[in-house]
Amino acid sequence: MFKQIVAVSLCLLASGCNHDVGAEPVPPASHGAAPLAPEFKGITGWINSKPLTMQQLRGSVVLVEFWTQECINCIRVTPHVNEWHRRYHDRGLVIVGVHTPEYDHEKLPGSVQKAVKRFNIEYPVALDDEYQTWSAYDNQFWPAQYLIDAEGRIVYRHYGEGNYAETEAKIKQLLAAR
């Protein structure tokens, strides 16, 4: 019995910060439109930006990325997100990294600032120490990316590594439709 519990626990832990968990379009709500993106909630600080709101970001295409500084999958995704920021920021893409710590020591603002510098992150990073924005998105994975159209609706999400070409194609499509 103990071995079974350990095996199940390891599987569940492995899925939290997992390689290529998957991408999917967001199904429309019953009224036909994709769900509105939740506001940033419980943010304890911002790096590279003054506080932002989803309302302020209407009219832009927004990529909300949940990450944490020690997750190897997050570290592997970061160069791709950085490149999208460099390529598309001037065309209307706003990337907001939502740092949601897996471990208590990752809550230290100085630790996150060092990680932002180490990974050359130039886009805004929100500190979601109490998982309030994470919960508002009903998120379960690191890394997780949510693409939000200019109307503020979540139209695409991807969990884990990979699908970079598909995600970038969706970014281009949303920018062209603005």
PDB file of C-alpha atoms in Angstrom:
ATOM      1  CA  MET A   1       0.000   0.000   0.000  1.00  0.00           C
ATOM      2  CA  PHE A   2       2.796   2.442   0.901  1.00  0.00           C
ATOM      3  CA  LYS A   3       4.492   1.873  -2.494  1.00  0.00           C
ATOM      4  CA  GLN A   4       1.216   2.631  -4.274  1.00  0.00           C
ATOM      5  CA  ILE A   5       0.774   5.887  -2.366  1.00  0.00           C
ATOM      6  CA  VAL A   6       4.349   6.911  -3.157  1.00  0.00           C
ATOM      7  CA  ALA A   7       3.874   6.038  -6.837  1.00  0.00           C
ATOM      8  CA  VAL A   8       0.656   8.052  -7.111  1.00  0.00           C
ATOM      9  CA  SER A   9       2.237  10.976  -5.233  1.00  0.00           C
ATOM     10  CA  LEU A  10       5.240  10.995  -7.558  1.00  0.00           C
ATOM     11  CA  CYS A  11       2.975  10.994 -10.604  1.00  0.00           C
ATOM     12  CA  LEU A  12       0.985  13.912  -9.262  1.00  0.00           C
ATOM     13  CA  LEU A  13       4.114  15.871  -8.395  1.00  0.00           C
ATOM     14  CA  ALA A  14       5.640  15.190 -11.795  1.00  0.00           C
ATOM     15  CA  SER A  15       2.612  16.611 -13.585  1.00  0.00           C
ATOM     16  CA  GLY A  16       2.932  19.964 -11.793  1.00  0.00           C
ATOM     17  CA  CYS A  17       6.122  21.012 -13.546  1.00  0.00           C
ATOM     18  CA  ASN A  18       5.910  18.755 -16.554  1.00  0.00           C
ATOM     19  CA  HIS A  19       7.445  18.633 -20.019  1.00  0.00           C
ATOM     20  CA  ASP A  20       4.971  19.265 -22.828  1.00  0.00           C
ATOM     21  CA  VAL A  21       1.744  18.747 -20.891  1.00  0.00           C
ATOM     22  CA  GLY A  22      -0.186  20.181 -23.810  1.00  0.00           C
ATOM     23  CA  ALA A  23      -1.837  23.019 -25.635  1.00  0.00           C
ATOM     24  CA  GLU A  24      -5.465  23.551 -26.294  1.00  0.00           C
ATOM     25  CA  PRO A  25      -7.834  26.174 -27.548  1.00  0.00           C
ATOM     26  CA  VAL A  26     -10.144  27.387 -24.838  1.00  0.00           C
ATOM     27  CA  PRO A  27     -13.678  26.169 -25.471  1.00  0.00           C
ATOM     28  CA  PRO A  28     -16.261  28.932 -25.671  1.00  0.00           C
ATOM     29  CA  ALA A  29     -18.655  29.463 -22.809  1.00  0.00           C
ATOM     30  CA  SER A  30     -22.269  28.472 -23.303  1.00  0.00           C
ATOM     31  CA  HIS A  31     -23.096  31.936 -24.697  1.00  0.00           C
ATOM     32  CA  GLY A  32     -20.570  31.448 -27.521  1.00  0.00           C
ATOM     33  CA  ALA A  33     -17.641  33.606 -26.372  1.00  0.00           C
ATOM     34  CA  ALA A  34     -14.406  32.499 -24.725  1.00  0.00           C
ATOM     35  CA  PRO A  35     -14.186  33.272 -20.984  1.00  0.00           C
ATOM     36  CA  LEU A  36     -12.965  36.674 -19.816  1.00  0.00           C
ATOM     37  CA  ALA A  37      -9.502  36.653 -18.285  1.00  0.00           C
ATOM     38  CA  PRO A  38      -9.572  37.165 -14.523  1.00  0.00           C
ATOM     39  CA  GLU A  39      -7.954  40.223 -12.985  1.00  0.00           C
ATOM     40  CA  PHE A  40      -4.602  39.878 -11.264  1.00  0.00           C
ATOM     41  CA  LYS A  41      -5.457  39.146  -7.615  1.00  0.00           C
ATOM     42  CA  GLY A  42      -3.375  39.205  -4.446  1.00  0.00           C
ATOM     43  CA  ILE A  43      -0.233  40.406  -6.201  1.00  0.00           C
ATOM     44  CA  THR A  44       2.349  41.350  -3.551  1.00  0.00           C
ATOM     45  CA  GLY A  45       4.692  43.222  -5.900  1.00  0.00           C
ATOM     46  CA  TRP A  46       5.706  43.906  -9.482  1.00  0.00           C
ATOM     47  CA  ILE A  47       9.080  43.660 -11.210  1.00  0.00           C
ATOM     48  CA  ASN A  48       9.800  45.588 -14.440  1.00  0.00           C
ATOM     49  CA  SER A  49       6.446  47.394 -14.234  1.00  0.00           C
ATOM     50  CA  LYS A  50       4.034  49.390 -12.208  1.00  0.00           C
ATOM     51  CA  PRO A  51       0.926  47.393 -11.178  1.00  0.00           C
ATOM     52  CA  LEU A  52      -1.181  46.301 -14.149  1.00  0.00           C
ATOM     53  CA  THR A  53      -4.802  45.263 -14.514  1.00  0.00           C
ATOM     54  CA  MET A  54      -6.470  43.212 -17.198  1.00  0.00           C
ATOM     55  CA  GLN A  55      -8.816  46.158 -17.748  1.00  0.00           C
ATOM     56  CA  GLN A  56      -5.821  48.397 -18.558  1.00  0.00           C
ATOM     57  CA  LEU A  57      -4.534  45.799 -21.000  1.00  0.00           C
ATOM     58  CA  ARG A  58      -7.733  45.641 -23.089  1.00  0.00           C
ATOM     59  CA  GLY A  59      -6.902  46.314 -26.706  1.00  0.00           C
ATOM     60  CA  SER A  60      -3.591  44.455 -26.400  1.00  0.00           C
ATOM     61  CA  VAL A  61      -2.909  40.788 -26.908  1.00  0.00           C
ATOM     62  CA  VAL A  62      -1.762  39.458 -23.535  1.00  0.00           C
ATOM     63  CA  LEU A  63       0.247  36.370 -22.693  1.00  0.00           C
ATOM     64  CA  VAL A  64      -0.039  35.482 -19.012  1.00  0.00           C
ATOM     65  CA  GLU A  65       2.638  32.972 -18.060  1.00  0.00           C
ATOM     66  CA  PHE A  66       2.680  31.212 -14.708  1.00  0.00           C
ATOM     67  CA  TRP A  67       6.195  30.250 -13.715  1.00  0.00           C
ATOM     68  CA  THR A  68       8.469  29.733 -10.755  1.00  0.00           C
ATOM     69  CA  GLN A  69      12.173  30.363 -10.626  1.00  0.00           C
ATOM     70  CA  GLU A  70      13.432  26.846  -9.857  1.00  0.00           C
ATOM     71  CA  CYS A  71      11.193  24.817 -12.178  1.00  0.00           C
ATOM     72  CA  ILE A  72      13.453  23.400 -14.911  1.00  0.00           C
ATOM     73  CA  ASN A  73      10.562  23.393 -17.387  1.00  0.00           C
ATOM     74  CA  CYS A  74       9.965  27.093 -16.693  1.00  0.00           C
ATOM     75  CA  ILE A  75      13.658  27.818 -17.210  1.00  0.00           C
ATOM     76  CA  ARG A  76      13.581  26.020 -20.570  1.00  0.00           C
ATOM     77  CA  VAL A  77      10.500  27.965 -21.724  1.00  0.00           C
ATOM     78  CA  THR A  78      11.852  31.395 -20.733  1.00  0.00           C
ATOM     79  CA  PRO A  79      14.070  31.987 -23.818  1.00  0.00           C
ATOM     80  CA  HIS A  80      11.034  31.453 -26.067  1.00  0.00           C
ATOM     81  CA  VAL A  81       8.884  33.857 -24.037  1.00  0.00           C
ATOM     82  CA  ASN A  82      11.724  36.393 -24.040  1.00  0.00           C
ATOM     83  CA  GLU A  83      11.949  36.126 -27.819  1.00  0.00           C
ATOM     84  CA  TRP A  84       8.193  36.662 -28.233  1.00  0.00           C
ATOM     85  CA  HIS A  85       8.500  39.758 -26.057  1.00  0.00           C
ATOM     86  CA  ARG A  86      11.328  41.090 -28.247  1.00  0.00           C
ATOM     87  CA  ARG A  87       9.536  40.285 -31.522  1.00  0.00           C
ATOM     88  CA  TYR A  88       5.982  41.337 -30.744  1.00  0.00           C
ATOM     89  CA  HIS A  89       5.968  43.855 -27.907  1.00  0.00           C
ATOM     90  CA  ASP A  90       6.020  46.793 -30.328  1.00  0.00           C
ATOM     91  CA  ARG A  91       3.139  45.202 -32.268  1.00  0.00           C
ATOM     92  CA  GLY A  92       0.814  45.034 -29.242  1.00  0.00           C
ATOM     93  CA  LEU A  93       1.785  41.885 -27.298  1.00  0.00           C
ATOM     94  CA  VAL A  94       2.024  42.336 -23.546  1.00  0.00           C
ATOM     95  CA  ILE A  95       3.575  39.477 -21.615  1.00  0.00           C
ATOM     96  CA  VAL A  96       2.958  39.260 -17.885  1.00  0.00           C
ATOM     97  CA  GLY A  97       4.926  36.658 -15.998  1.00  0.00           C
ATOM     98  CA  VAL A  98       3.063  35.580 -12.892  1.00  0.00           C
ATOM     99  CA  HIS A  99       5.653  34.190 -10.503  1.00  0.00           C
ATOM    100  CA  THR A 100       3.833  31.740  -8.257  1.00  0.00           C
ATOM    101  CA  PRO A 101       6.365  30.099  -5.929  1.00  0.00           C
ATOM    102  CA  GLU A 102       6.467  26.369  -5.448  1.00  0.00           C
ATOM    103  CA  TYR A 103       8.658  26.661  -2.327  1.00  0.00           C
ATOM    104  CA  ASP A 104       8.630  29.175   0.528  1.00  0.00           C
ATOM    105  CA  HIS A 105      12.129  30.505  -0.236  1.00  0.00           C
ATOM    106  CA  GLU A 106      10.903  31.451  -3.732  1.00  0.00           C
ATOM    107  CA  LYS A 107       8.620  34.038  -2.117  1.00  0.00           C
ATOM    108  CA  LEU A 108      11.546  36.315  -1.319  1.00  0.00           C
ATOM    109  CA  PRO A 109      11.268  39.334  -3.651  1.00  0.00           C
ATOM    110  CA  GLY A 110      15.055  39.614  -3.905  1.00  0.00           C
ATOM    111  CA  SER A 111      15.274  36.001  -5.029  1.00  0.00           C
ATOM    112  CA  VAL A 112      12.716  36.608  -7.786  1.00  0.00           C
ATOM    113  CA  GLN A 113      14.503  39.810  -8.852  1.00  0.00           C
ATOM    114  CA  LYS A 114      17.755  37.853  -9.194  1.00  0.00           C
ATOM    115  CA  ALA A 115      15.982  35.199 -11.277  1.00  0.00           C
ATOM    116  CA  VAL A 116      14.446  37.875 -13.531  1.00  0.00           C
ATOM    117  CA  LYS A 117      17.915  39.328 -14.095  1.00  0.00           C
ATOM    118  CA  ARG A 118      19.551  35.896 -14.563  1.00  0.00           C
ATOM    119  CA  PHE A 119      16.963  34.867 -17.187  1.00  0.00           C
ATOM    120  CA  ASN A 120      17.022  38.300 -18.925  1.00  0.00           C
ATOM    121  CA  ILE A 121      13.287  38.833 -18.409  1.00  0.00           C
ATOM    122  CA  GLU A 122      12.314  42.333 -19.509  1.00  0.00           C
ATOM    123  CA  TYR A 123       8.521  42.022 -19.395  1.00  0.00           C
ATOM    124  CA  PRO A 124       6.395  42.666 -16.264  1.00  0.00           C
ATOM    125  CA  VAL A 125       6.471  40.042 -13.531  1.00  0.00           C
ATOM    126  CA  ALA A 126       3.735  39.875 -10.889  1.00  0.00           C
ATOM    127  CA  LEU A 127       4.474  38.223  -7.544  1.00  0.00           C
ATOM    128  CA  ASP A 128       1.605  35.844  -6.748  1.00  0.00           C
ATOM    129  CA  ASP A 129       2.897  34.524  -3.411  1.00  0.00           C
ATOM    130  CA  GLU A 130      -0.507  33.455  -2.094  1.00  0.00           C
ATOM    131  CA  TYR A 131      -1.711  31.785  -5.333  1.00  0.00           C
ATOM    132  CA  GLN A 132      -4.652  34.161  -5.724  1.00  0.00           C
ATOM    133  CA  THR A 133      -4.119  34.853  -9.438  1.00  0.00           C
ATOM    134  CA  TRP A 134      -3.165  31.194  -9.943  1.00  0.00           C
ATOM    135  CA  SER A 135      -6.503  30.206  -8.394  1.00  0.00           C
ATOM    136  CA  ALA A 136      -8.448  32.816 -10.373  1.00  0.00           C
ATOM    137  CA  TYR A 137      -7.166  31.148 -13.563  1.00  0.00           C
ATOM    138  CA  ASP A 138      -7.827  27.700 -12.084  1.00  0.00           C
ATOM    139  CA  ASN A 139      -4.229  26.932 -12.997  1.00  0.00           C
ATOM    140  CA  GLN A 140      -2.510  23.703 -12.014  1.00  0.00           C
ATOM    141  CA  PHE A 141       0.867  23.692 -13.781  1.00  0.00           C
ATOM    142  CA  TRP A 142       4.237  25.391 -14.115  1.00  0.00           C
ATOM    143  CA  PRO A 143       4.798  26.663 -16.706  1.00  0.00           C
ATOM    144  CA  ALA A 144       1.377  27.579 -18.027  1.00  0.00           C
ATOM    145  CA  GLN A 145       0.589  30.128 -20.704  1.00  0.00           C
ATOM    146  CA  TYR A 146      -2.738  31.825 -21.348  1.00  0.00           C
ATOM    147  CA  LEU A 147      -3.256  33.922 -24.478  1.00  0.00           C
ATOM    148  CA  ILE A 148      -5.835  36.659 -24.131  1.00  0.00           C
ATOM    149  CA  ASP A 149      -7.289  38.489 -27.109  1.00  0.00           C
ATOM    150  CA  ALA A 150      -7.774  42.248 -27.410  1.00  0.00           C
ATOM    151  CA  GLU A 151     -11.282  41.909 -25.947  1.00  0.00           C
ATOM    152  CA  GLY A 152      -9.869  40.348 -22.779  1.00  0.00           C
ATOM    153  CA  ARG A 153     -10.909  36.758 -23.475  1.00  0.00           C
ATOM    154  CA  ILE A 154      -8.754  33.679 -22.895  1.00  0.00           C
ATOM    155  CA  VAL A 155      -8.571  32.044 -26.315  1.00  0.00           C
ATOM    156  CA  TYR A 156      -5.640  29.643 -25.933  1.00  0.00           C
ATOM    157  CA  ARG A 157      -3.682  27.926 -23.190  1.00  0.00           C
ATOM    158  CA  HIS A 158      -0.610  25.752 -23.072  1.00  0.00           C
ATOM    159  CA  TYR A 159       0.860  23.777 -20.181  1.00  0.00           C
ATOM    160  CA  GLY A 160       4.490  22.687 -19.975  1.00  0.00           C
ATOM    161  CA  GLU A 161       7.215  22.941 -22.575  1.00  0.00           C
ATOM    162  CA  GLY A 162       6.885  22.741 -26.330  1.00  0.00           C
ATOM    163  CA  ASN A 163       4.330  23.831 -28.915  1.00  0.00           C
ATOM    164  CA  TYR A 164       6.380  26.998 -29.459  1.00  0.00           C
ATOM    165  CA  ALA A 165       5.502  27.315 -33.157  1.00  0.00           C
ATOM    166  CA  GLU A 166       1.801  26.782 -32.440  1.00  0.00           C
ATOM    167  CA  THR A 167       1.815  29.347 -29.637  1.00  0.00           C
ATOM    168  CA  GLU A 168       3.695  31.875 -31.761  1.00  0.00           C
ATOM    169  CA  ALA A 169       1.273  31.329 -34.661  1.00  0.00           C
ATOM    170  CA  LYS A 170      -1.615  32.063 -32.291  1.00  0.00           C
ATOM    171  CA  ILE A 171       0.144  35.233 -31.084  1.00  0.00           C
ATOM    172  CA  LYS A 172       0.528  36.392 -34.704  1.00  0.00           C
ATOM    173  CA  GLN A 173      -3.106  35.573 -35.479  1.00  0.00           C
ATOM    174  CA  LEU A 174      -4.354  37.542 -32.460  1.00  0.00           C
ATOM    175  CA  LEU A 175      -2.126  40.525 -33.255  1.00  0.00           C
ATOM    176  CA  ALA A 176      -3.380  40.573 -36.852  1.00  0.00           C
ATOM    177  CA  ALA A 177      -7.007  40.529 -35.654  1.00  0.00           C
ATOM    178  CA  ARG A 178      -6.620  43.534 -33.295  1.00  0.00           C
TER     179      ARG A 178
END
